[in-house]
Short mmCIF file of C-alpha atoms in Angstrom, two decimals:
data_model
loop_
_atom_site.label_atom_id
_atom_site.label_comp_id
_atom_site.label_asym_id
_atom_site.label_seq_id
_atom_site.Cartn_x
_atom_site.Cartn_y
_atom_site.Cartn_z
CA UNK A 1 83.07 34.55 90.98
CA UNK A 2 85.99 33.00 89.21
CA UNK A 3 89.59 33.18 90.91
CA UNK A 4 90.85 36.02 88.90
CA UNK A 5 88.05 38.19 89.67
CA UNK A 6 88.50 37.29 93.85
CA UNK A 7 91.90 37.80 93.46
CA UNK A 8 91.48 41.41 92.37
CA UNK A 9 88.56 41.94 94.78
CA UNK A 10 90.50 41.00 97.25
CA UNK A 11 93.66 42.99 96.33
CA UNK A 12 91.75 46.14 95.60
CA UNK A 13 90.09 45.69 99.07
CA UNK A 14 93.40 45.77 100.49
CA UNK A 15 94.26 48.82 98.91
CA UNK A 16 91.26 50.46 99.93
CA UNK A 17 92.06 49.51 103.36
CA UNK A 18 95.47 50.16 103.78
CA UNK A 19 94.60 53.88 102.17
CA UNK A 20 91.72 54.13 104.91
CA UNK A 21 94.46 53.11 107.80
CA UNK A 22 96.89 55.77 106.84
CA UNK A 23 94.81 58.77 106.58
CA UNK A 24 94.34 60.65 109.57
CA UNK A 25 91.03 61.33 110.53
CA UNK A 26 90.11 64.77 111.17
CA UNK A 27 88.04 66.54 114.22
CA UNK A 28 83.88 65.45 113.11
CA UNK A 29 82.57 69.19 114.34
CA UNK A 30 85.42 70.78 111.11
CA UNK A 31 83.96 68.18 108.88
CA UNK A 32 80.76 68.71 110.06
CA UNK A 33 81.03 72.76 109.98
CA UNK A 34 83.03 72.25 106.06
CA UNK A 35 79.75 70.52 105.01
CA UNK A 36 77.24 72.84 106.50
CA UNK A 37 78.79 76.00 104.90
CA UNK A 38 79.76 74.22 101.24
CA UNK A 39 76.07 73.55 101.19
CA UNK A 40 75.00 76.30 102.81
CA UNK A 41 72.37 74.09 104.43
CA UNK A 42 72.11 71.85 107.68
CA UNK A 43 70.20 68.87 105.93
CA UNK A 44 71.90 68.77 102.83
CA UNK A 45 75.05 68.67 104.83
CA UNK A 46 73.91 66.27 107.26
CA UNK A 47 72.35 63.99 104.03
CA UNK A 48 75.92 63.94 102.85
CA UNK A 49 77.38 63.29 106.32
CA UNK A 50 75.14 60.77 106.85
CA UNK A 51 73.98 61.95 110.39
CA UNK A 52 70.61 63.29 111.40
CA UNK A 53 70.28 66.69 110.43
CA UNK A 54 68.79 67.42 114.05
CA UNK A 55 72.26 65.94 115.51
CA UNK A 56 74.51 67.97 113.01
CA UNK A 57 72.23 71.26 114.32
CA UNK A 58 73.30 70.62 118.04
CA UNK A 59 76.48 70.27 117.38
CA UNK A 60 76.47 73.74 115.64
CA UNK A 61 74.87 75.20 118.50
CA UNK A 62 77.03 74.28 121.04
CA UNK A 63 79.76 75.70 118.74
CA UNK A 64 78.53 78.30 118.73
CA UNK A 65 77.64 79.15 122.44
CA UNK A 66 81.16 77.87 123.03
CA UNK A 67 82.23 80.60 120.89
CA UNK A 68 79.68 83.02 122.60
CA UNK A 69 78.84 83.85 118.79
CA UNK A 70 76.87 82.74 115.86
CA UNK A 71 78.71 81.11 112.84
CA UNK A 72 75.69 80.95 110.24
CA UNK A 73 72.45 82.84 109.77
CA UNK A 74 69.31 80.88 109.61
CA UNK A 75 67.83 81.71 106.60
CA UNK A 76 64.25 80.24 105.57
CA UNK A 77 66.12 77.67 102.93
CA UNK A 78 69.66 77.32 104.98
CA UNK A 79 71.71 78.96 106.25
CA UNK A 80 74.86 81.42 105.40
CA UNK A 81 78.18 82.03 106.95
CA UNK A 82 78.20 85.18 109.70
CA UNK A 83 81.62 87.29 109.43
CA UNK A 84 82.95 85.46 112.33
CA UNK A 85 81.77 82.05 110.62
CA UNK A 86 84.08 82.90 107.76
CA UNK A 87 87.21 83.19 110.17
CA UNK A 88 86.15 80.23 111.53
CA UNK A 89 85.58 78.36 108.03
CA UNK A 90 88.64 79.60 106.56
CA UNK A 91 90.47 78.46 109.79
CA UNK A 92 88.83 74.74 109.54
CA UNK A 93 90.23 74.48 105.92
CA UNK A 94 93.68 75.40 106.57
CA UNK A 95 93.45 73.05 108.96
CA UNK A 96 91.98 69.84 107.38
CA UNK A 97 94.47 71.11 104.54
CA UNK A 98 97.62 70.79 106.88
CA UNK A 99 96.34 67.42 108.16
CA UNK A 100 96.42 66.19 104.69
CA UNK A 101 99.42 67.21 104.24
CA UNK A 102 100.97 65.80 107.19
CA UNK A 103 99.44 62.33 106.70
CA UNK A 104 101.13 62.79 103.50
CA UNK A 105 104.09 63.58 104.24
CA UNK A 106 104.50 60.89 106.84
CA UNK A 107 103.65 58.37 104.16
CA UNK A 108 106.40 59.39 102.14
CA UNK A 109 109.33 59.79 104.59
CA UNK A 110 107.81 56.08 105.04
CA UNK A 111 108.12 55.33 101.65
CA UNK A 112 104.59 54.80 100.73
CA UNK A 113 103.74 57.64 98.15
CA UNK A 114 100.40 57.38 97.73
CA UNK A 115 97.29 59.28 98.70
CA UNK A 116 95.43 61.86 95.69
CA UNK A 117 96.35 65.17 93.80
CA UNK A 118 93.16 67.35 93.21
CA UNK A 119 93.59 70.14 90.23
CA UNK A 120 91.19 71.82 88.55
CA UNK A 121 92.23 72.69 84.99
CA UNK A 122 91.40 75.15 81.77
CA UNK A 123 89.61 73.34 78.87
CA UNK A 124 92.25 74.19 76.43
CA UNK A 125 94.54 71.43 78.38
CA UNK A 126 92.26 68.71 78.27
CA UNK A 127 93.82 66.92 75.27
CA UNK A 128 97.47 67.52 76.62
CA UNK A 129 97.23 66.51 80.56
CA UNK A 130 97.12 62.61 79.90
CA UNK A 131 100.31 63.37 78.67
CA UNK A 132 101.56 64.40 82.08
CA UNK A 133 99.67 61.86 83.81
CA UNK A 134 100.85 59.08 81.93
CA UNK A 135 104.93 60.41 82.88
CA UNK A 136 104.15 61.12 86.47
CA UNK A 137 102.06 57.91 87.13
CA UNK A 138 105.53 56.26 85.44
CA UNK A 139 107.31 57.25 89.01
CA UNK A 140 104.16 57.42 91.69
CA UNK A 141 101.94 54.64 90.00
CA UNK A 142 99.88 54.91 93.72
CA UNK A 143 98.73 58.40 93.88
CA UNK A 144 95.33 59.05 92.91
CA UNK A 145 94.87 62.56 90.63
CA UNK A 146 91.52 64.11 90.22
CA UNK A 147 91.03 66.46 87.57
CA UNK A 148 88.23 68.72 87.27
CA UNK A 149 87.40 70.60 84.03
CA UNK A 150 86.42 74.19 84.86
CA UNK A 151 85.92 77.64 83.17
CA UNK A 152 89.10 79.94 83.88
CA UNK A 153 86.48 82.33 86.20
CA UNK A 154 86.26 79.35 88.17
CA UNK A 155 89.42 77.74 88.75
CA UNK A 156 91.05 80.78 90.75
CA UNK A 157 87.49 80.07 93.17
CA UNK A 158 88.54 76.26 93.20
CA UNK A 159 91.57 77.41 94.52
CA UNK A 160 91.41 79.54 97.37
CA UNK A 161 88.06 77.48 98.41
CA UNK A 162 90.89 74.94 98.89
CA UNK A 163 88.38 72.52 96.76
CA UNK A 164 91.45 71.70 94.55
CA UNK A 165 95.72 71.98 95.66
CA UNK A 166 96.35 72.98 92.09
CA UNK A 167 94.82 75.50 89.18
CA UNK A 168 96.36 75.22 85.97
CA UNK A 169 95.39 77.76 83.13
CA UNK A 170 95.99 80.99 81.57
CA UNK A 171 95.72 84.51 82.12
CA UNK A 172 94.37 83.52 85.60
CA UNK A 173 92.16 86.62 87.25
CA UNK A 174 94.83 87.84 90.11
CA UNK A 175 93.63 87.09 93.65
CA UNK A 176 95.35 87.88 97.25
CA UNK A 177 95.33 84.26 98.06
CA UNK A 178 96.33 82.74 95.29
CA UNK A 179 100.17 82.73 94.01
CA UNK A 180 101.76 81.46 90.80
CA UNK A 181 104.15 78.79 91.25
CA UNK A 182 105.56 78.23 87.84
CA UNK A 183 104.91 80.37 84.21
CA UNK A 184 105.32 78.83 80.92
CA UNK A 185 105.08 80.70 77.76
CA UNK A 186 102.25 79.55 75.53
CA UNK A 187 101.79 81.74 72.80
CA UNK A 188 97.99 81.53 71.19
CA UNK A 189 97.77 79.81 67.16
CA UNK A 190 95.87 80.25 64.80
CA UNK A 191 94.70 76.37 64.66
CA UNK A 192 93.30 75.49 60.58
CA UNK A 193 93.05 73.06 57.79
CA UNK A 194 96.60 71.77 56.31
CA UNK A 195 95.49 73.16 53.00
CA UNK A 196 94.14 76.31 54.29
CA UNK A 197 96.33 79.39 52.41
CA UNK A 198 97.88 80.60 55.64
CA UNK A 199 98.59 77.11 56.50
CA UNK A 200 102.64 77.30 55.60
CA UNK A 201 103.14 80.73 57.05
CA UNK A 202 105.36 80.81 60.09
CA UNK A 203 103.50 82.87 62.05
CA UNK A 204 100.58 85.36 61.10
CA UNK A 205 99.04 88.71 63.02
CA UNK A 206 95.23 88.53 64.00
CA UNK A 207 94.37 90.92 61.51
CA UNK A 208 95.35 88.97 58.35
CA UNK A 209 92.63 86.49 59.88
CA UNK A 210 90.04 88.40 58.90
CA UNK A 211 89.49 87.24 55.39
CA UNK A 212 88.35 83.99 56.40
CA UNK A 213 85.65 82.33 58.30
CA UNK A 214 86.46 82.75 62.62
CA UNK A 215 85.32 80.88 65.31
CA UNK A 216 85.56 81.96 68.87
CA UNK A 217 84.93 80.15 72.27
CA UNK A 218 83.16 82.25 74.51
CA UNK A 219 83.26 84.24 77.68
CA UNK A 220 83.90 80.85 79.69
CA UNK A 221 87.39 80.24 77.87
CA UNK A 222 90.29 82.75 78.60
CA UNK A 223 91.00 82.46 75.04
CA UNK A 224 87.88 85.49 74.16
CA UNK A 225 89.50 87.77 76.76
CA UNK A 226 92.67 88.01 75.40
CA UNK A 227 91.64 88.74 71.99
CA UNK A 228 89.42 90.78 73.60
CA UNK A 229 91.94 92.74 75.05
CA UNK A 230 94.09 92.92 71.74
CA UNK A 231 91.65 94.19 69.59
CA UNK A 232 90.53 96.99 72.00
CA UNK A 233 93.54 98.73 70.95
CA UNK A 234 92.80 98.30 67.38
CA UNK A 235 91.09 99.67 64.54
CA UNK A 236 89.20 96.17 63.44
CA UNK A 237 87.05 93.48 65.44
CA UNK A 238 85.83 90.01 64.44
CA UNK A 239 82.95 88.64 63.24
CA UNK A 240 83.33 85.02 63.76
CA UNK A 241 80.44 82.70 62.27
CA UNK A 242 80.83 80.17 65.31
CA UNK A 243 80.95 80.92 68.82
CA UNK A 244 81.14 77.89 71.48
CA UNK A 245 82.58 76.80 74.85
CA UNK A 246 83.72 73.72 73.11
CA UNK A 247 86.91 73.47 72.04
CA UNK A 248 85.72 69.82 70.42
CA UNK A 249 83.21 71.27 68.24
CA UNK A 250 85.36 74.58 66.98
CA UNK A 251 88.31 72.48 66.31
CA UNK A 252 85.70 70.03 64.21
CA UNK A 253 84.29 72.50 62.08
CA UNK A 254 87.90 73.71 61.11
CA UNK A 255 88.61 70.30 59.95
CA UNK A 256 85.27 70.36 57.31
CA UNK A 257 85.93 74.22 56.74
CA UNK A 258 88.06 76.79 55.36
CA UNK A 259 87.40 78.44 59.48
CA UNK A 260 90.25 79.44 61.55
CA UNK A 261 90.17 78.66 65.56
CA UNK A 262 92.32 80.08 67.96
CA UNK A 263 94.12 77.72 70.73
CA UNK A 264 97.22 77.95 72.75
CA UNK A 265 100.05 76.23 71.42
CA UNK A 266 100.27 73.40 74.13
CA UNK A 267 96.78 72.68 73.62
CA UNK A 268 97.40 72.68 70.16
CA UNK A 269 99.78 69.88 69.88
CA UNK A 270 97.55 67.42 70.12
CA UNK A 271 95.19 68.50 67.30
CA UNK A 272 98.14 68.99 65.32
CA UNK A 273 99.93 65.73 65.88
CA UNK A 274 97.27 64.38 63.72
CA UNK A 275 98.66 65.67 60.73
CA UNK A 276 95.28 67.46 59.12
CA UNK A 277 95.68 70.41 60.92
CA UNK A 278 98.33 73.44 62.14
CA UNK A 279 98.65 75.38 64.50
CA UNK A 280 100.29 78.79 62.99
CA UNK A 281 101.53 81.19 65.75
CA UNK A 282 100.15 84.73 66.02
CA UNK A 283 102.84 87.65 66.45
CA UNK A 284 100.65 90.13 67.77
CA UNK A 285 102.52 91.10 71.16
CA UNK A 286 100.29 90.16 73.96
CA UNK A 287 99.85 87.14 72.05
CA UNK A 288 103.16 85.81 71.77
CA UNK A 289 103.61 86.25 75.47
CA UNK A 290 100.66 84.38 76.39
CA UNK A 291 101.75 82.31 79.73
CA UNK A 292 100.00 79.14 81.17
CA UNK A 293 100.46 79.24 85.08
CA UNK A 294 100.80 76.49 87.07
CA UNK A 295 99.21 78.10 90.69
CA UNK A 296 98.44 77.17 94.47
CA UNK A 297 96.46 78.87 97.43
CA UNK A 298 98.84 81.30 99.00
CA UNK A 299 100.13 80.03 102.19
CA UNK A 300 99.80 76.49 101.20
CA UNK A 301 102.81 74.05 101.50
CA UNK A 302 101.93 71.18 98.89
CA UNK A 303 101.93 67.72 99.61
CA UNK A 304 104.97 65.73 98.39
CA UNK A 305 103.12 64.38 95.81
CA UNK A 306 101.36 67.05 95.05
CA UNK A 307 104.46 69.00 94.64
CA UNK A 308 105.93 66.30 92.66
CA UNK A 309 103.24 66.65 90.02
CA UNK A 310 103.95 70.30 89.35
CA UNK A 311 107.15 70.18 88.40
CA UNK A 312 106.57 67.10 86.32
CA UNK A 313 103.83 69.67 84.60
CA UNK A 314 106.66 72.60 84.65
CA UNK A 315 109.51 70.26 82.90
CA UNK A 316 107.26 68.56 80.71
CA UNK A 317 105.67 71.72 78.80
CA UNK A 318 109.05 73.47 78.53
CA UNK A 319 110.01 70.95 76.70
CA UNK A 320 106.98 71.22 74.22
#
């Protein structure tokens, strides 16, 4: 190994190190009860743990005659969460949640803002969320953010499951535990080819759409329900000759075709910037009001720098 490459060896093993020191380390038995009801099995937990499964199991057990109650149901393939189990469960991930954010928060009144933003996002924001990135990594260059890619069903789940601190998408399903932190209008477009005729009209109503080739996403992309939704109260429907889940592949075939797509404006932009395609507004009322929601788990005080990264979000697209 040449000296450049020990060098940063060495000074990403320090990193590593230095983020392993600070992080407080968590009660085993909630780690070990997390992992048995996320996989909903004692050995698949325990093969993630790392532990023998018959270990993990007696642990359980004398949880559970602590408790003078049974947290999970032995099932032949695993087990499942009793009603008291859930308390319990839900109880162990507030908690390992609060530890985070107390580890994190003693970093930063210590000047060290580091540690790692989970958020689960819509599709639609894929092209537009490096753009964020790149401005708030400009001010915390050591926090970590991991962004998962998920179907708007899902991301409310992500949520209160605590698997992520942040959703970001639109027309979220409503949910007791989850609350919206921050609403920015994001009208849906009719996304199509520079030359197309409707191309240099300001804005356009779905139904003058219908003389030309549609393609849809599907059920996985909020996009489908609100159209949905709009054209229930109407005398017409569409008939596009595409349907995907991929807003690649629709946004492709626009570019070869005389086809109209149909993205929110801040996940427009990006397509647009290119020059070969625009994004035309709609003026249907339920799509002009479109919002994209920035949301958390109800109850849940983010972390500094998870905090920090929302309203970086929040300024950022109101200034789109």
């Amino acid at each position: 190994m040449d000296d450049g490459k020990q060098i940063k060896t060495h000074r990403t093993s320090i990193a590593h190190n230095s983020s392993a020191k600070n992080r407080i380390r968590p009660p085993r038995l909630y780690l070990y009860i997390d992992a048995v009801a996320r996989h909903g099995s004692i050995r698949k937990a325990a093969e993630a743990l790392h532990i023998a499964s018959s270990a993990l199991n007696r642990h359980i057990l004398e949880l559970e005659a602590t408790l003078d109650t049974d947290l999970f149901e032995r099932l032949p393939r695993g087990v499942r969460l009793t009603a008291a189990g859930e308390l319990f469960v839900g109880y162990v991930r507030r908690s390992l949640t609060d530890l985070d954010l107390v580890g994190s928060q003693i970093e930063n009144l210590r000047g060290l803002v580091r540690g790692q933003v989970k958020i689960a996002a819509s599709e639609s924001l894929a092209n537009i969320l490096p753009r964020a990135i790149a401005s708030f990594h400009s001010t915390y260059p050591g926090v970590r953010l991991h962004v998962q890619i998920d179907t708007h069903r899902n991301l409310t789940r992500s949520l209160v499951a605590d698997e992520v601190e942040i959703a970001l998408g639109h027309e979220l399903p409503e949910h007791r535990d989850m609350k919206i932190i921050s609403r920015v209008e994001n009208p849906l477009c009719a996304v199509l080819d520079q030359n197309h005729p409707l191309a240099t009209c300001a804005s356009i109503r779905l139904r003058q759409c219908l003389e030309y080739p549609i393609t849809l996403p599907d059920s996985t992309l909020s996009v489908q329900g609100l159209i949905e939704r709009v054209l229930a109260k109407t005398s017409f429907a569409l008939e596009p000759i595409l349907v995907s889940n991929s807003i690649e592949m629709m946004r492709s075939y626009c570019r070869m075709t005389q086809a109209i797509f149909f993205q929110f404006r801040i996940g427009a932009i990006q397509h647009t910037e290119q020059q070969d395609l625009v994004a035309v507004p709609l003026s249907d009322p339920e799509l002009v009001h479109a919002k994209l929601v920035i949301a958390v788990r109800k109850g849940r005080v983010l972390a500094p720098a998870s905090a920090a990264f929302a309203e970086t979000l929040t300024a950022l697209w109101k200034a789109l």
